[in-house]
Coordinates of C-alpha atoms and ligand atoms in Angstrom, one line a residue:
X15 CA -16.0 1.1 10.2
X16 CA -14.0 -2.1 10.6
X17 CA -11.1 -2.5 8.4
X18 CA -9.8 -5.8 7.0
X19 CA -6.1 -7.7 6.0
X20 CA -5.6 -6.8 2.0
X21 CA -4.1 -10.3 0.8
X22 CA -3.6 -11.7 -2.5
X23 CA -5.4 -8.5 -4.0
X24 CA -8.6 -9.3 -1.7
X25 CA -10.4 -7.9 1.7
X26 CA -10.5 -10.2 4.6
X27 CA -11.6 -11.0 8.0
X28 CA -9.0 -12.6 10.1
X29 CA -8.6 -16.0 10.0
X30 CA -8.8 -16.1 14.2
X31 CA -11.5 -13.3 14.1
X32 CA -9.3 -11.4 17.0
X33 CA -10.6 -7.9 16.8
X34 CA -9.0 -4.3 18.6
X35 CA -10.6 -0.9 18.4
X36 CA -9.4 2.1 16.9
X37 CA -9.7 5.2 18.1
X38 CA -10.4 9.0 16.9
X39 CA -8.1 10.9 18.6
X40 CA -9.9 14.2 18.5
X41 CA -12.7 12.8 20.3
X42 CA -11.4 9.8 22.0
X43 CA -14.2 7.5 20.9
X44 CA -13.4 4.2 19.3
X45 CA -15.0 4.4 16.0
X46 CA -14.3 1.2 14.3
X47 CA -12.0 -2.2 14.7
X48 CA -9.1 -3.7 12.8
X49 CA -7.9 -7.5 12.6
X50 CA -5.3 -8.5 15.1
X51 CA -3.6 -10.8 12.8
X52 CA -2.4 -13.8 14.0
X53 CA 0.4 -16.2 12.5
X54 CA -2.1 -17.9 10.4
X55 CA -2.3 -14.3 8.6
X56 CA 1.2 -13.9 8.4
X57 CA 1.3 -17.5 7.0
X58 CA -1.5 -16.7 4.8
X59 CA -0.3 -13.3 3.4
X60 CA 3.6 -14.6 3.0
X61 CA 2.3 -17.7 1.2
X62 CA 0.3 -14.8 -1.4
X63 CA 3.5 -12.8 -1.6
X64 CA 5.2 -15.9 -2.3
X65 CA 2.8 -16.6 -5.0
X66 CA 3.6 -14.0 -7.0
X67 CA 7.4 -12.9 -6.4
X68 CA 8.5 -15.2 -9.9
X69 CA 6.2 -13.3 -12.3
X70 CA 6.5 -9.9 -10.2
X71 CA 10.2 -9.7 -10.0
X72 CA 10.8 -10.5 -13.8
X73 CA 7.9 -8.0 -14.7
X74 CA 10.1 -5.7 -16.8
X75 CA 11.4 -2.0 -15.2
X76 CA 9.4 -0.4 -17.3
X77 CA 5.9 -2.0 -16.5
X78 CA 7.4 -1.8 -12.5
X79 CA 7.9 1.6 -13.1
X80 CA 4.4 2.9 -14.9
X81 CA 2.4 0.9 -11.9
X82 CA 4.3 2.5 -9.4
X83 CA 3.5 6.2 -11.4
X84 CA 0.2 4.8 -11.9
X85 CA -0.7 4.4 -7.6
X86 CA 1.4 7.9 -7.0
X87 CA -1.6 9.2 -9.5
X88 CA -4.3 7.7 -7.8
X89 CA -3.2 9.3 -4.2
X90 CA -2.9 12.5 -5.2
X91 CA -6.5 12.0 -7.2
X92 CA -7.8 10.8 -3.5
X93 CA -5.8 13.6 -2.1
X94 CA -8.4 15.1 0.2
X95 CA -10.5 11.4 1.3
X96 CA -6.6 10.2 2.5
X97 CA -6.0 13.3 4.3
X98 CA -9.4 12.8 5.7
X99 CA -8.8 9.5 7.0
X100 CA -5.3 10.3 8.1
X101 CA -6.5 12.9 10.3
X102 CA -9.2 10.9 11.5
X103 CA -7.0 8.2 12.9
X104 CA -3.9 10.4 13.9
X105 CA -5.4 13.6 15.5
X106 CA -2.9 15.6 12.7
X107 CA -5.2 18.8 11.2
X108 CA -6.8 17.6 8.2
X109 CA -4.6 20.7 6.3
X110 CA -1.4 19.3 7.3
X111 CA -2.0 15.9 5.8
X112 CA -3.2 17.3 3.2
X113 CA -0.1 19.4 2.5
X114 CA 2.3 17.1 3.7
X115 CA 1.6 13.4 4.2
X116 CA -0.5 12.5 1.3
X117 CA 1.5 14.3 -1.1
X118 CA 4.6 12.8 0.1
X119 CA 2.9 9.5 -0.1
X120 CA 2.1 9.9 -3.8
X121 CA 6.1 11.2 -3.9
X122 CA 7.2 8.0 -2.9
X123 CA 5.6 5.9 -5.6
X124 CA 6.6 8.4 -8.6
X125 CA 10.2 8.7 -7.2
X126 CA 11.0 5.2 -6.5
X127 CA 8.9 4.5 -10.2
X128 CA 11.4 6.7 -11.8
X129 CA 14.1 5.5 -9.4
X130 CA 14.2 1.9 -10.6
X131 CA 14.7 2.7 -13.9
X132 CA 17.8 4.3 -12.9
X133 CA 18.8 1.9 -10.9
X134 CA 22.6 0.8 -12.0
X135 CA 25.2 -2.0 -10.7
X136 CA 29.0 -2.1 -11.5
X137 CA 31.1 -4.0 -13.6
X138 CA 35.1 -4.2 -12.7
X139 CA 37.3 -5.7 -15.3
X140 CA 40.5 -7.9 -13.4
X141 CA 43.3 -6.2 -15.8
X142 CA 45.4 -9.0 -16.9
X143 CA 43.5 -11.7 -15.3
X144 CA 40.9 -12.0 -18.8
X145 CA 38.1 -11.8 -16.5
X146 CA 35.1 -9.5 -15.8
X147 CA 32.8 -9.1 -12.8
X148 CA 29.5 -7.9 -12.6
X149 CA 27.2 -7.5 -9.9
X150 CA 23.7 -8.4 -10.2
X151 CA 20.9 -6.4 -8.1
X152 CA 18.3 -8.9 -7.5
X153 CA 15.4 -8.7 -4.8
X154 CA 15.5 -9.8 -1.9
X155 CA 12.0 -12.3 -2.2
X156 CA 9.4 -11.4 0.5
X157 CA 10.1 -8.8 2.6
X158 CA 8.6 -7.2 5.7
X159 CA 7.6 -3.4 6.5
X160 CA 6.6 -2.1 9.4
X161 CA 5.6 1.6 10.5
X162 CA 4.8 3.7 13.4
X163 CA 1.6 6.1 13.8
X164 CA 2.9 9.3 13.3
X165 CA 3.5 9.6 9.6
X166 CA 1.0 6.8 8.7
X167 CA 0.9 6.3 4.8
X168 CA 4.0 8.8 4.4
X169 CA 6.2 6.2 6.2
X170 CA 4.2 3.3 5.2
X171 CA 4.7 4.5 1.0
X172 CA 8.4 5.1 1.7
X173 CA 9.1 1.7 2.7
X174 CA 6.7 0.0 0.3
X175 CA 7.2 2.0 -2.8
X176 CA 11.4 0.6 -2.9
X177 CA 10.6 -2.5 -2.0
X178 CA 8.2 -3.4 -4.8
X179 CA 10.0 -0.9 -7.3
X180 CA 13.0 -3.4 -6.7
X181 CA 10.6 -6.5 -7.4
X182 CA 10.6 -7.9 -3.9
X183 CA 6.9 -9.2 -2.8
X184 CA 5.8 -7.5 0.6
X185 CA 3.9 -8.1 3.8
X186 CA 3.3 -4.9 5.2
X187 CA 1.5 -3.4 8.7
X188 CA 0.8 -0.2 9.7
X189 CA 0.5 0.7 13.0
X190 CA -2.5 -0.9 14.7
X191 CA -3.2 3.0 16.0
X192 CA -3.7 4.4 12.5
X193 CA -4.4 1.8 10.1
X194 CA -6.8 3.5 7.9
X195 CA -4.8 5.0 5.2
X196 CA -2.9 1.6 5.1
X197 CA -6.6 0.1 4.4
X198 CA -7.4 2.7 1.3
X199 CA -3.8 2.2 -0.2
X200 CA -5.0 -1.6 -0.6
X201 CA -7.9 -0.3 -2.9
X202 CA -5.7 2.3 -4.8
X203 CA -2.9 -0.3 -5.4
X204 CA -6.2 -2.8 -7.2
X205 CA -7.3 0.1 -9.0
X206 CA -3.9 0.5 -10.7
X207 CA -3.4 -2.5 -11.9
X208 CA -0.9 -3.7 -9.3
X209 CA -0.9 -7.7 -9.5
X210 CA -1.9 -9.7 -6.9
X211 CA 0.3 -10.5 -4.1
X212 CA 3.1 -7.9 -4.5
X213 CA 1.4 -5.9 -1.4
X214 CA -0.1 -7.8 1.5
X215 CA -1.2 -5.5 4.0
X216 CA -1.9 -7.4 7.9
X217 CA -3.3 -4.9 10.6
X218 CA -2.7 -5.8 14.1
X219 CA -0.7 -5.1 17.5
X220 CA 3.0 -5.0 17.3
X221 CA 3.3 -8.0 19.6
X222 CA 0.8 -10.0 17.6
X223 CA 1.5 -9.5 13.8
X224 CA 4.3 -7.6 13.6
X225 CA 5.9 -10.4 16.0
X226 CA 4.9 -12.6 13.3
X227 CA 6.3 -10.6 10.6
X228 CA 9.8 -10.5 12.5
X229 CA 9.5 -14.6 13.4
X230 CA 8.4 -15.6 10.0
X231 CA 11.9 -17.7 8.7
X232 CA 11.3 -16.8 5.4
X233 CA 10.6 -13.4 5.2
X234 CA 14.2 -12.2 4.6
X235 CA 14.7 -8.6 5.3
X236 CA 12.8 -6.3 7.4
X237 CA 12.7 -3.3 7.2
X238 CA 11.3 -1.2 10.6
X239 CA 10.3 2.3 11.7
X240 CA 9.4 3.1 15.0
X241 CA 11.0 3.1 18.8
X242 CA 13.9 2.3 19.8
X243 CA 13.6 -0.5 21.9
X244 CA 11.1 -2.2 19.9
X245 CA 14.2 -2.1 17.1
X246 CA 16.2 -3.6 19.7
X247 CA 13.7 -6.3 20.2
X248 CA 13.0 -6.7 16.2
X249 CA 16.9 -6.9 16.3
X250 CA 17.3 -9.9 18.6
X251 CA 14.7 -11.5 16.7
X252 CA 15.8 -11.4 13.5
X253 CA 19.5 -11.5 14.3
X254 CA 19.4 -15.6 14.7
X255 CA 18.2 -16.2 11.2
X256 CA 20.6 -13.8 9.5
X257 CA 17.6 -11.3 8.2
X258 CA 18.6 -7.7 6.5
X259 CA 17.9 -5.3 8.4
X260 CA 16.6 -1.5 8.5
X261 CA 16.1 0.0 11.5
X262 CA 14.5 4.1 12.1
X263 CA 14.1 4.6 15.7
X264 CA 14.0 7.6 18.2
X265 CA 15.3 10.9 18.2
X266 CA 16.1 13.3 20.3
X267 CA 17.1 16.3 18.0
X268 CA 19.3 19.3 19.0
X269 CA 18.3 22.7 17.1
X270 CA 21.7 24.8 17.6
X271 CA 20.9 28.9 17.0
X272 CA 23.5 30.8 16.7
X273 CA 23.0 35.1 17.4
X274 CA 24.7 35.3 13.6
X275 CA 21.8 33.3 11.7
X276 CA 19.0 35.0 10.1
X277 CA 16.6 35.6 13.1
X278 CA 13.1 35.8 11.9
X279 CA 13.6 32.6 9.3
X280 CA 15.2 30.8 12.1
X281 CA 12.2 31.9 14.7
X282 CA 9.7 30.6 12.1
X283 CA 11.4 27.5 11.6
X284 CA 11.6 26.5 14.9
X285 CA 8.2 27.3 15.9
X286 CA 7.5 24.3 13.1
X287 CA 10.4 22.3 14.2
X288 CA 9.4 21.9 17.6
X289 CA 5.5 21.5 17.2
X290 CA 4.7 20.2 13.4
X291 CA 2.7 17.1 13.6
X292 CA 2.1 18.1 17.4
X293 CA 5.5 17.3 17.9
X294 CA 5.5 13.7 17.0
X295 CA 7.9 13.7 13.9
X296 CA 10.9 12.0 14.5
X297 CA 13.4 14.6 13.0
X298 CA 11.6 17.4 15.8
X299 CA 14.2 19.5 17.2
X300 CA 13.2 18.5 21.0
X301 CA 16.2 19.8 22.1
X302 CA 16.7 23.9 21.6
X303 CA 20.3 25.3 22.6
X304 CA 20.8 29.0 22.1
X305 CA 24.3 31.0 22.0
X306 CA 23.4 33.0 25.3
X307 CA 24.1 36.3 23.9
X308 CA 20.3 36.2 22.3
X309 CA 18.8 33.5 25.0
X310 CA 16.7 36.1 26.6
X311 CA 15.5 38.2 23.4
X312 CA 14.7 34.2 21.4
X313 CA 12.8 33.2 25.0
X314 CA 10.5 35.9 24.5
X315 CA 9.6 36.0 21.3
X316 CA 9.6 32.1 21.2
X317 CA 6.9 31.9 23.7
X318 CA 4.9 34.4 21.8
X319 CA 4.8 32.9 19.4
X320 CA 4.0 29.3 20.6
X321 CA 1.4 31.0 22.3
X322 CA -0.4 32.3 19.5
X323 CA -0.5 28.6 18.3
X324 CA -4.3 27.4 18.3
X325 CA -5.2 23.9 19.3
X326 CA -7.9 22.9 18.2
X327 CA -10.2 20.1 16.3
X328 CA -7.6 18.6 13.5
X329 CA -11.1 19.1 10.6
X330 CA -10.7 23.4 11.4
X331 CA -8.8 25.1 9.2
X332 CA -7.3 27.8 11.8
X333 CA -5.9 24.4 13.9
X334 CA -2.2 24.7 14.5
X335 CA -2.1 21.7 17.1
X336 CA -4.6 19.0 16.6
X337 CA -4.9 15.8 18.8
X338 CA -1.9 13.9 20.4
X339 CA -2.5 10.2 18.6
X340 CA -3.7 7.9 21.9
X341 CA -4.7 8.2 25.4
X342 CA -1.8 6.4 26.6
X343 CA 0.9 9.0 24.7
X344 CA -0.8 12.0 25.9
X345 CA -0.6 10.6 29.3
X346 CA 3.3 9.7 28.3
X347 CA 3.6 13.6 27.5
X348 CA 2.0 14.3 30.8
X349 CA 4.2 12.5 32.6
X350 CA 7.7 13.8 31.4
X351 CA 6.0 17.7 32.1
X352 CA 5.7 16.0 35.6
X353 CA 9.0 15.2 35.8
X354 CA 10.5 18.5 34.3
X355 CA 8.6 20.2 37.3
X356 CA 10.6 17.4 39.6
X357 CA 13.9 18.0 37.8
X358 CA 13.8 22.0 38.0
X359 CA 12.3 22.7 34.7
X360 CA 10.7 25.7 34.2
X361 CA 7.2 25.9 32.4
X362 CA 8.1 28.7 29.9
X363 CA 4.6 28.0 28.3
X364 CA 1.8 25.4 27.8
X365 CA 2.0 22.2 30.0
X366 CA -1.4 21.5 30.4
X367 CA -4.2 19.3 28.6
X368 CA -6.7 21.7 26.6
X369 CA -10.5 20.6 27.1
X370 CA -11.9 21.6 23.5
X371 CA -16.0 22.8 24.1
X372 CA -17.6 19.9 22.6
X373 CA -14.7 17.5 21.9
X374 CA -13.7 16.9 25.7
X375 CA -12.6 13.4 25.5
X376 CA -10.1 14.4 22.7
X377 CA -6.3 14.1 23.4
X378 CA -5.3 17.7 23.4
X379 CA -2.1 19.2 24.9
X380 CA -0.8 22.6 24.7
X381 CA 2.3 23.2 23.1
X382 CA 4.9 23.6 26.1
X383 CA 8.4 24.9 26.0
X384 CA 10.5 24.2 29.1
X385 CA 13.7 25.8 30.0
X386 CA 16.1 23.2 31.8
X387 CA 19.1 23.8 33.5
X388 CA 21.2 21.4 32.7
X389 CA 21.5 19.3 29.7
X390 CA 22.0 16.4 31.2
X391 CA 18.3 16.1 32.9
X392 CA 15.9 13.5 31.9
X393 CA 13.1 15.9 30.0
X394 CA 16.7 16.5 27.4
X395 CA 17.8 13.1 27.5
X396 CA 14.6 10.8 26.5
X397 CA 12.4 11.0 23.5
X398 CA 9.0 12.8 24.5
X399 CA 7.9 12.8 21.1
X400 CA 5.0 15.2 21.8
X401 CA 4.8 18.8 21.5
X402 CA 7.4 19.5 24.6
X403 CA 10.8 21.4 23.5
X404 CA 13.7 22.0 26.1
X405 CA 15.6 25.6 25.7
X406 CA 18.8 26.6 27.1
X407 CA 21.9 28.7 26.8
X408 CA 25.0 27.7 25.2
X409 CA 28.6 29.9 25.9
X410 CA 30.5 28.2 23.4
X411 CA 31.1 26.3 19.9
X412 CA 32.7 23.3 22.0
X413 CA 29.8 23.2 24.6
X414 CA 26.8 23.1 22.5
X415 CA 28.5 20.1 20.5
X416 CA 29.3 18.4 23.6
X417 CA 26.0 18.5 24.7
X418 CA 24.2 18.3 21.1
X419 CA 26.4 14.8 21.0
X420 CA 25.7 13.6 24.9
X421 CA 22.1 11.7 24.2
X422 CA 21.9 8.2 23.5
X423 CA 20.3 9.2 19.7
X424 CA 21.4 10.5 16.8
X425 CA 18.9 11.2 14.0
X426 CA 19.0 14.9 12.7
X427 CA 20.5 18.0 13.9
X428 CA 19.8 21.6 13.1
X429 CA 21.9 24.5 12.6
X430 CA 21.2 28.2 12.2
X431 CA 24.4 30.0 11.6
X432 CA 25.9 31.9 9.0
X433 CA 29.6 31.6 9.4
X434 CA 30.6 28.8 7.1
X435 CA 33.3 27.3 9.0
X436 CA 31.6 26.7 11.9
X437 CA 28.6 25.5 10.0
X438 CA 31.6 23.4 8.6
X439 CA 32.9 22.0 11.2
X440 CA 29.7 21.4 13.5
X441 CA 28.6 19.8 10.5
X442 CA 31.4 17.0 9.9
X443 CA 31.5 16.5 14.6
X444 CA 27.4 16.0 15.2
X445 CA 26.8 12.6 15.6
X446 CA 23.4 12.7 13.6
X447 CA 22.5 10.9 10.0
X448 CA 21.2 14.2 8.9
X449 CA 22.4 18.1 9.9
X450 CA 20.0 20.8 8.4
X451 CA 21.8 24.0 8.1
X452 CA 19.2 26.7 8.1
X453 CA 16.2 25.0 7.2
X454 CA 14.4 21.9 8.5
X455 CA 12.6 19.5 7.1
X456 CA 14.1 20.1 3.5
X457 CA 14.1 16.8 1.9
X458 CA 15.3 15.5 -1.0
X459 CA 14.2 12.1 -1.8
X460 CA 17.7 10.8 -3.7
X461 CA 19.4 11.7 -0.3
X462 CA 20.5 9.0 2.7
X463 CA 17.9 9.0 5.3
X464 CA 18.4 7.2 8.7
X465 CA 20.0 7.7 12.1
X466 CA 23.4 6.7 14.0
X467 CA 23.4 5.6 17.7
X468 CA 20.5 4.7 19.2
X469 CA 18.7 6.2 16.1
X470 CA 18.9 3.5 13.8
X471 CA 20.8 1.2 11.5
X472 CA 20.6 1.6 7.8
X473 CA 19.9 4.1 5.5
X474 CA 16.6 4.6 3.6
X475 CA 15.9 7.0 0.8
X476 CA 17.3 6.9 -3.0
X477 CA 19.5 4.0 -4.2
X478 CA 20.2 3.5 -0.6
X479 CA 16.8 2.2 -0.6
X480 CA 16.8 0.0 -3.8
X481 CA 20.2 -1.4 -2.4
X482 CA 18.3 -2.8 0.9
X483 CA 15.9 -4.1 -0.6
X484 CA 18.3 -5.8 -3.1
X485 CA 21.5 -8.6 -2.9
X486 CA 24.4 -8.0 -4.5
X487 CA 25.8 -10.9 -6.4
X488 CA 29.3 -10.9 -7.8
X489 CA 29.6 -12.9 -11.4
X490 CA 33.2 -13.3 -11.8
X491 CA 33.7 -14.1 -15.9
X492 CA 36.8 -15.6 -17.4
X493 CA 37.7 -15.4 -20.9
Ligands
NAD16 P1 6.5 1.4 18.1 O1 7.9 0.9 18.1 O2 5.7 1.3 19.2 O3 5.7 0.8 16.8 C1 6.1 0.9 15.5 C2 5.6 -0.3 14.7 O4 6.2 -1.5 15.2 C3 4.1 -0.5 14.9 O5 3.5 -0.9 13.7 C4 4.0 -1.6 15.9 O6 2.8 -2.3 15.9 C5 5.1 -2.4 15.6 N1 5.6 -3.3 16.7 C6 5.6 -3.1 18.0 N2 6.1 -4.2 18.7 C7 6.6 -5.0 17.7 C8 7.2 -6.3 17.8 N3 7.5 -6.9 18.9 N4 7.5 -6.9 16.6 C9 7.3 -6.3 15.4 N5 6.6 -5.1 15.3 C10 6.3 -4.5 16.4 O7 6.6 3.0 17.6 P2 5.4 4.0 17.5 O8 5.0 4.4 18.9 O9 4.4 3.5 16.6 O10 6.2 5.2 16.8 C11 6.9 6.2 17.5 C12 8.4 6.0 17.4 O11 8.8 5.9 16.1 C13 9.2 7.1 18.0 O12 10.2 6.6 18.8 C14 9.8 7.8 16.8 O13 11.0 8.5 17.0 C15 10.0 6.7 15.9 N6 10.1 7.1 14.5 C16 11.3 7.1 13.9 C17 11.4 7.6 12.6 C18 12.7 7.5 11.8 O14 12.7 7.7 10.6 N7 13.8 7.3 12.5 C19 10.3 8.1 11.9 C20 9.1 8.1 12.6 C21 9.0 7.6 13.9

C-alpha cells in the first residue's frame, strides 16, 4: 500500500514523486512505499499550516479542547485496525500495541484536550510601583515534530496532541520506518472535524524531510525524539536561527536491585523492563546492577525466566518478542553481541537470530542477557536499544551510583529497594530525568518527561508541554 503527505486536510503524492519502501519487519518484505518529501513539501505543508494558524489559534479552548477529545475517541474506536498497522510496520506483537501504544495514543489527545483548559499564566502585582504584569501564553506559530520508530503514533500523539492543544499549526513526520499509523491519524484527525491545516503530516528520510523540517526559517520550534546524535545535528541546525528546542534522545538505563526489595515484583518487572517492545523503548533498563549478596540466586531465575519468553510472529497471541523493526538494527544488535564476546562478556542467554518456520526473512533476535565484568565496557556504555541487558554485581550504595552515573546518558533509572533513605538519597544523586522506585513504566501524564546529559534537553509531558509549545510574554501595566 503506498502512503501519501496529509496536507491542508488532503492526501498527496509528492510534489518530486521520490518514493522509499517500507518494510514488514516480521517478514522482511517491503510491502508498500511512502513519499520522500522534498523541500517543496516542506514548503507546501508549512505554507498550509501557515494558512490556518490565525483562525486555529483564536479557535476558543473549549472548541480546541472537544476536537482534541473528539480524535482521542476515534483512536480508541479504531483501537484494533491501529494496532494492526502499528505491528505491521514495527514488528511489536499486535497485543502489545493494542494494550499499550494505541491506547496511549488516544491518552494523549484527551489529556492534552482537558490539559488546555487548565492551562494558567501568572499575574505579579509591582507593590508600590501601581503596576501589574501579566504573562500571556501564546503559540508558538508553526511548529515542527519529529519521531523515531519505536513508539510510532504513541510518540507521534504526544508531541502533536500539545502542540495543537496550545493552538500552534504543525508539520509533523514520522519515522520513514513506520509511517503507517502516522498515515491513518491523517484520516481520524478529518473525521473529527479538525480544520484544515492545523496537522500537516510529510513522510520521508530523516536526511530529506526531516532536514527540511529543521532548515525551514520559519518553522520556529522543533520539537525531536529520537538518537542522540541526530539531536546533536538537529541542534546545530537550528541553533543559528534561534529555534525552541526539545530534544528526547538515547538512553542507557541502570535498573539498581537491591536483596531488600520485593523479589518476585521486582523479577517480573525486570523481565518487562529489559525486553518490552523487544527492547527498543527508550526508558529500558539496559543496564542491570545487583547488590552481590543475591547476584547468583537473581542470575538464575532471571535467565529462566527470559528463557521462557516466546518469539515469535508479532499477529500470535502467545508472542512475547516479535520482530526487531529493520534489517539494518537487527544487524546493529548483532554487532554489539559480537563485541560483548570481544570485550569478555558472557552469553548468560539468547544471542542469536531466531529463524521462525515460515517467516525466515523476519528480523527476529532472542532475548540475550550478558553478564559483563566491568562497567565500564562498551556493551554498558552505548545504547543497543534491542533486547540485550548487561548484569553485574554491585558491593556497595556508593559503587552502583558511581557506575549508574558513569554513561554519557541520563534518561530513567530504576530502583528496587525498600529502605527509604536509601531510596532517598539514590533518588536526589542519579543523574536521570526520571527514577522509578519499584515499578517501571508507571506514568503519569501531568509529570516532567525528558532526559539530562546526553539524554535530552527539555521536558515534555503536562504544562511542561503546553509551556514549549507556548511564549511567554510579559505585559507590564501601569496605573
Ligand atoms: P533517529 O534519530 O534515527 O530518527 C528519529 C527521527 O528523526 C526519524 O523521524 C528520522 O527520520 C528523523 N531524522 C533523522 N535524521 C534527521 C535529520 N538530519 N534532520 C531531521 N530529522 C532527522 O532515531 P530512531 O532510530 O528513529 O529512534 C531510536 C532512538 O530514539 C534511540 O536512540 C532512542 O533512545 C531514542 N528515543 C528516545 C526517546 C525519549 O523519549 N528520550 C523515546 C523514544 C526513542
Amino acid at each position: 500500500m503506498n502512503i501519501q503527505n496529509f496536507i491542508n486536510g488532503k492526501f498527496e503524492n509528492p510534489i518530486s514523486n521520490d518514493w522509499v519502501d517500507n518494510y514488514c519487519p516480521a517478514i522482511g518484505e517491503v510491502y508498500g512505499q511512502i513519499p520522500n518529501s522534498s523541500k517543496a513539501d516542506v514548503e507546501h505543508a508549512y505554507q498550509a499550516a501557515k494558512d490556518a494558524f490565525h483562525n486555529w489559534s483564536q479557535t476558543t479552548l473549549e472548541v480546541r479542547s472537544r476536537i482534541l477529545i473528539k480524535i482521542s475517541e476515534l483512536l480508541e474506536v479504531n483501537l484494533l485496525r491501529l494496532a494492526e498497522a502499528e505491528s505491521k510496520d514495527n514488528g511489536k506483537p499486535v497485543n502489545l500495541a493494542k494494550a499499550i501504544d494505541i491506547p496511549r495514543a488516544a491518552s494523549n489527545f484527551r489529556f492534552f484536550g482537558n490539559a488546555i483548559t487548565q492551562f494558567a499564566s501568572e499575574s505579579h502585582e509591582s507593590v508600590g510601583q501601581n503596576a501589574i504584569n501579566y504573562t500571556l501564553r501564546q503559540p508558538v506559530g508553526v511548529v515542527g515534530c519529529i519521531s523515531p520508530w519505536n513508539l510510532p503514533l504513541y510518540l507521534f500523539t504526544w508531541k502533536i496532541a500539545p502542540a495543537i492543544a496550545a493552538g500552534n499549526c504543525v508539520v509533523a513526520k514520522p519515522s520513514e520506518v513506520t509511517p503507517m499509523t502516522a498515515h491513518l491519524l491523517g484520516e481520524i484527525c478529518n473525521e473529527a472535524g479538525l480544520p484544515k491545516g492545523v496537522l500537516n503530516i510529510v513522510h520521508g528520510l530523516g536526511t530529506t524531510t526531516g532536514q527540511a523540517i529543521v532548515e525551514h526559517p520559519e518553522i520556529k520550534a522543533i520539537s525531536f525524539t529520537g538518537g542522540t546524535s541526530t539531536g546533536a545535528h538537529i541542534a546545530r541546525v537550528a541553533a543559528p536561527m534561534f529555534k525552541k528546542l526539545s530534544l528526547e534522545l538515547g538512553g542507557k538505563n541502570p535498573n539498581i536491585i537491591f536483596a531488600d526489595c520485593d523479589y518476585d515484583d521486582m523479577l517480573e518487572t525486570t523481565v518487562r523492563s529489559s525486553f518490552a517492545n523487544q527492547g527498543q523503548i527508550c526508558l529500558c533498563g539496559s543496564r542491570i546492577f545487583v547488590e552481590a549478596s543475591i547476584f547468583e540466586k537473581f542470575k538464575v531465575d532471571f535467565v529462566k525466566k527470559v528463557k521462557q519468553l516466546k518469539v515469535g510472529h508479532p499477529s500470535e497471541s502467545t508472542t512475547d518478542i516479535g520482530a526487531l523493526v529493520s534489517k539494518s538494527h537487527l544487524e546493529k544488535v548483532l554487532s554489539y553481541i559480537d563485541i560483548a564476546k570481544d570485550e569478555g562478556g558472557e552469553i548468560l542467554c539468547g544471542g542469536n537470530r531466531v529463524t521462525l518456520l515460515g517467516f525466515e526473512n523476519g528480523y527476529y533476535l532472542e532475548p540475550t542477557i550478558i553478564e559483563v565484568e566491568t562497567d565500564e565496557c562498551r556493551v554498558n556504555q552505548e545504547e543497543i536499544f534491542g533486547p540485550v541487558v548487561t548484569i553485574m554485581p554491585f558491593e556497595t550504595e556508593a559503587d552502583v551510583l558511581q557506575m549508574s552515573n558513569k554513561v554519557k546518558y541520563g534518561l530513567a533509572a530504576t530502583l528496587w529497594t525498600n529502605n527509604l533513605k536509601r531510596t532517598m538519597r539514590l533518588s536526589n544523586q542519579l543523574q536521570a530525568g526520571i527514577v522509578w522506585v519499584n515499578t517501571w513504566m508507571l506514568r503519569d501524564l501531568r509529570t516532567p518527561f525528558g532526559g539530562v546529559k546526553a539524554s535530552g534537553v527539555g521536558r515534555e509531558g503536562g504544562f511542561e508541554a503546553l509551556r514549549f509549545f507556548t511564549e511567554a510574554k510579559n505585559v507590564c501595566i501601569k496605573y
